[in-house]
Amino acid sequence: MTASPDSRTQARTHPPSNAAAAQYAANRPSCPSALLDTVETLPVRPPRHRRDADRPPSRRRPGRARVADIGAGTGTATALLHARGARVVAVEPGEGMAAQLRRGLPDVPLVRGDGNHLPLATASLDLLAYAQSWHWTDPALTVPEALRVLRPVGAPALWWNTGAVDVSWIDAQADRVRRHFGIDHVVRKNGDGSRAALADPTGGLDFAHRPVRGSRRVPLDLHLANISSHPAFLVHAEESTAAFLAEEHRHLLAAFPDGTIEETHDVELLLATTPHEA
């Protein structure tokens, strides 16, 4: 589920409430492990003036890399990177989100900051992960900051969970969300090019795009708690959200009488394959 252009602008000035940190941690799906496998398969070329004609493109290997998880939230992606063996530092501006991350990952370094002004050393990192966080930043500030802290063949990796709208019940739910909250284009299909265009409006970075599908089986109430943690819900009045969730419960129970939902989502991955010229 992704936001419309108007709600993206709103989102940059209204990041998730610190009070929602526990809701995020308890209800959001984890990233599929295949996501980092995909990152490792994508080649990264150095800037043109640093290239050796006989040297093949390098590959990002999170398991041996120095990585920062930017806008780490409660640490969903941080945990995945840490488990893979990356030397990872979490960067998170929100007090509530940071506190939740510390409780779950006490051994992972955490610094307070955001993607527009990274509290990280120049040329110190192999990979920057923006797991569902790039849309909270201003790319005009974030892209130069990312390039500053990355090593010569380092790369930013951006990803978002999106609804698998080829699954009929998910497509129908997205339409109900759109109609109830008055949001246009709540769900985008992977590969439509909109993410890459928004990621770096200057066009200085080349992105490889890969969709990675994941799924999980969860109780109906957990599914509703998950979707209600998305910005479209958090920025609306509680009464409006509660009314939608009550009606949605009836829709879903009719479709899934046993009360178990198979959530299917596509993780939309963008990896910058050609770092900007220094």
XYZ file of C-alpha atoms in Angstrom:
278
model
C 0.000 0.000 0.000
C 1.536 3.291 -1.066
C 0.509 6.884 -0.831
C -0.700 9.275 -3.491
C 1.455 12.307 -4.450
C -0.533 14.550 -2.080
C -0.237 12.155 0.842
C 3.468 11.614 0.130
C 4.012 15.352 0.555
C 2.029 15.200 3.777
C 4.016 12.167 4.900
C 7.325 14.010 4.691
C 6.101 16.460 7.300
C 4.142 13.890 9.338
C 6.348 10.837 9.989
C 4.878 7.919 11.939
C 3.849 8.818 15.465
C 6.173 7.619 18.198
C 3.048 6.181 19.821
C 2.716 3.828 16.822
C 6.108 2.198 17.468
C 4.725 -0.800 19.342
C 2.032 -1.221 16.677
C 4.689 -1.249 13.963
C 6.835 -3.800 15.785
C 3.953 -6.130 16.570
C 2.052 -6.086 13.293
C 4.200 -5.219 10.280
C 5.515 -8.143 8.193
C 9.225 -8.808 8.081
C 11.167 -8.544 4.832
C 11.519 -11.844 2.956
C 15.038 -13.245 3.223
C 15.130 -13.419 -0.585
C 15.332 -9.615 -0.590
C 18.978 -9.554 0.471
C 19.728 -12.438 -1.886
C 18.433 -10.192 -4.670
C 20.581 -7.268 -3.512
C 23.629 -9.522 -3.773
C 22.861 -10.475 -7.372
C 22.702 -6.905 -8.699
C 25.993 -5.500 -10.000
C 27.204 -2.046 -8.995
C 29.529 -0.092 -11.275
C 31.906 2.588 -9.958
C 31.753 6.171 -11.270
C 33.074 6.461 -14.817
C 36.273 8.268 -13.910
C 37.153 5.494 -11.431
C 36.432 2.554 -13.700
C 38.996 0.063 -14.879
C 37.909 -1.239 -18.279
C 38.959 -4.762 -17.341
C 37.290 -4.794 -13.932
C 33.811 -6.344 -13.772
C 31.060 -4.630 -11.804
C 31.157 -5.331 -8.081
C 28.276 -6.836 -6.124
C 26.807 -5.786 -2.811
C 27.163 -8.526 -0.216
C 25.248 -7.479 2.899
C 26.718 -10.368 4.888
C 30.192 -8.826 4.758
C 29.322 -5.171 4.439
C 29.279 -2.034 6.539
C 25.625 -1.054 6.328
C 23.407 1.690 7.730
C 19.655 1.214 7.976
C 18.269 4.717 7.451
C 14.911 5.473 9.025
C 15.215 2.131 10.778
C 11.960 2.458 12.667
C 11.521 -0.449 15.050
C 14.326 -2.395 13.379
C 12.607 -4.822 11.002
C 15.238 -4.435 8.263
C 18.011 -3.867 10.816
C 17.321 -7.318 12.268
C 17.424 -8.919 8.813
C 20.772 -7.273 7.998
C 22.215 -8.103 11.417
C 21.190 -11.750 11.083
C 22.912 -11.870 7.678
C 26.181 -10.839 9.378
C 26.357 -7.218 8.253
C 28.106 -4.683 10.448
C 24.994 -2.552 10.693
C 24.181 0.724 12.392
C 20.594 1.909 12.713
C 19.716 5.566 12.071
C 16.319 6.657 13.400
C 14.937 10.126 14.245
C 11.897 9.127 16.307
C 12.245 8.661 20.056
C 9.528 6.026 20.311
C 10.753 4.058 17.303
C 14.338 4.196 18.562
C 13.300 2.973 22.020
C 11.449 0.033 20.463
C 14.493 -0.807 18.331
C 16.805 -0.720 21.357
C 14.541 -3.158 23.206
C 14.519 -5.599 20.322
C 18.134 -5.242 19.173
C 20.214 -4.144 22.158
C 23.511 -5.166 20.521
C 23.048 -3.080 17.350
C 24.506 0.465 17.360
C 21.822 3.129 17.055
C 22.251 6.832 16.313
C 19.537 9.462 16.150
C 19.244 11.240 12.824
C 17.470 11.200 9.479
C 18.241 10.656 5.818
C 18.470 14.354 5.022
C 21.330 14.895 7.479
C 23.173 11.644 8.110
C 25.229 11.487 11.340
C 27.737 9.208 9.593
C 31.326 9.558 8.437
C 32.189 10.323 4.825
C 33.051 7.308 2.615
C 32.466 4.861 5.457
C 29.745 2.502 4.210
C 29.154 -0.167 1.576
C 25.374 -0.118 1.568
C 22.606 2.191 2.736
C 19.234 0.551 3.317
C 16.055 2.648 3.148
C 13.412 0.106 4.124
C 10.074 1.827 3.578
C 11.663 5.101 4.659
C 12.800 6.964 1.532
C 9.400 8.641 1.144
C 9.912 10.366 4.510
C 12.937 12.202 3.105
C 13.625 15.032 0.671
C 15.567 13.429 -2.216
C 17.232 16.754 -3.034
C 18.988 16.491 0.329
C 19.064 12.741 0.772
C 20.811 11.786 -2.484
C 23.903 13.989 -1.842
C 24.052 12.771 1.753
C 23.886 9.145 0.665
C 26.662 9.657 -1.860
C 28.796 11.409 0.755
C 28.767 8.534 3.250
C 29.110 5.713 0.721
C 32.402 4.247 -0.423
C 33.250 4.531 -4.160
C 31.264 1.455 -5.173
C 28.766 1.658 -2.341
C 25.091 1.857 -3.182
C 21.778 2.916 -1.702
C 19.088 0.226 -1.666
C 15.491 1.396 -1.390
C 12.541 -0.879 -0.811
C 8.842 -0.789 -0.033
C 6.206 -3.388 0.752
C 3.397 -3.013 -1.781
C 0.118 -4.839 -2.078
C 0.107 -7.701 -4.572
C -2.758 -6.265 -6.589
C -2.845 -9.282 -8.894
C -4.438 -11.060 -5.903
C -8.139 -10.287 -6.216
C -8.998 -9.725 -2.548
C -6.016 -7.389 -2.073
C -7.019 -5.372 -5.127
C -10.583 -5.113 -3.782
C -9.332 -4.023 -0.355
C -7.137 -1.345 -1.911
C -10.160 0.000 -3.748
C -12.146 0.148 -0.495
C -9.301 2.030 1.207
C -9.175 4.490 -1.689
C -12.907 5.143 -1.576
C -13.148 5.452 2.213
C -10.161 7.733 2.726
C -10.414 9.628 -0.558
C -6.930 8.660 -1.692
C -6.063 8.281 -5.367
C -3.766 5.502 -6.569
C -3.414 3.871 -3.159
C -1.653 0.885 -4.701
C 0.859 0.993 -7.529
C 1.956 -1.980 -9.531
C 5.604 -2.891 -9.349
C 7.602 -1.884 -12.383
C 5.555 1.161 -13.358
C 8.659 3.381 -13.059
C 7.182 5.807 -10.532
C 9.424 4.776 -7.656
C 12.670 5.305 -9.594
C 11.492 8.666 -10.898
C 10.688 9.866 -7.380
C 13.800 8.367 -5.780
C 16.196 10.747 -7.528
C 14.440 13.538 -9.453
C 17.801 14.753 -10.810
C 18.235 11.499 -12.724
C 21.845 11.204 -11.563
C 21.426 7.663 -10.254
C 20.605 4.610 -12.332
C 18.348 2.138 -10.541
C 17.870 -1.555 -11.074
C 14.338 -2.564 -10.162
C 13.383 -5.985 -8.819
C 10.133 -7.177 -7.225
C 10.472 -9.792 -4.480
C 7.281 -11.561 -3.423
C 6.605 -12.600 0.145
C 3.634 -13.907 2.091
C 2.507 -14.843 5.571
C -0.580 -16.412 7.142
C -1.971 -14.339 9.991
C -5.173 -13.990 12.023
C -7.680 -11.535 10.572
C -7.241 -9.108 13.471
C -3.470 -9.038 12.971
C -3.951 -8.224 9.302
C -6.231 -5.318 10.217
C -3.703 -4.101 12.779
C -1.040 -4.231 10.072
C -2.935 -2.159 7.513
C -4.043 0.339 10.163
C -0.387 1.141 10.885
C 0.021 2.642 7.398
C 0.098 6.437 6.906
C -3.291 6.570 5.184
C -4.810 5.423 8.471
C -2.542 7.197 10.939
C -3.226 10.690 9.558
C -7.012 10.343 9.605
C -9.457 10.753 12.469
C -9.756 7.760 14.784
C -13.516 7.543 14.225
C -13.069 7.294 10.455
C -10.394 4.630 10.805
C -12.439 2.625 13.306
C -15.477 2.688 11.015
C -13.425 1.435 8.081
C -11.816 -1.367 10.104
C -15.177 -2.592 11.425
C -16.585 -2.776 7.902
C -13.383 -4.350 6.577
C -13.592 -7.037 9.252
C -16.994 -8.036 7.855
C -15.691 -8.094 4.268
C -12.705 -10.259 5.155
C -14.594 -12.673 7.380
C -16.940 -13.364 4.476
C -13.933 -14.118 2.255
C -11.943 -16.021 4.920
C -14.471 -17.776 7.192
C -11.757 -19.460 9.260
C -10.396 -16.048 10.234
C -6.909 -16.649 8.758
C -5.585 -14.315 6.063
C -2.800 -15.100 3.640
C -1.192 -11.715 3.112
C 0.743 -11.526 -0.144
C 3.000 -8.560 -0.712
C 5.631 -7.559 -3.216
C 8.745 -5.886 -1.906
C 9.701 -3.336 -4.531
C 13.499 -3.047 -4.538
C 15.474 -0.249 -6.156
C 19.268 -0.533 -6.077
C 21.420 2.272 -7.439
C 23.665 0.416 -9.859
C 25.804 3.354 -10.989
C 26.900 5.684 -8.196
C 26.975 9.388 -9.026
C 30.206 10.896 -10.309
C 32.129 12.499 -7.440
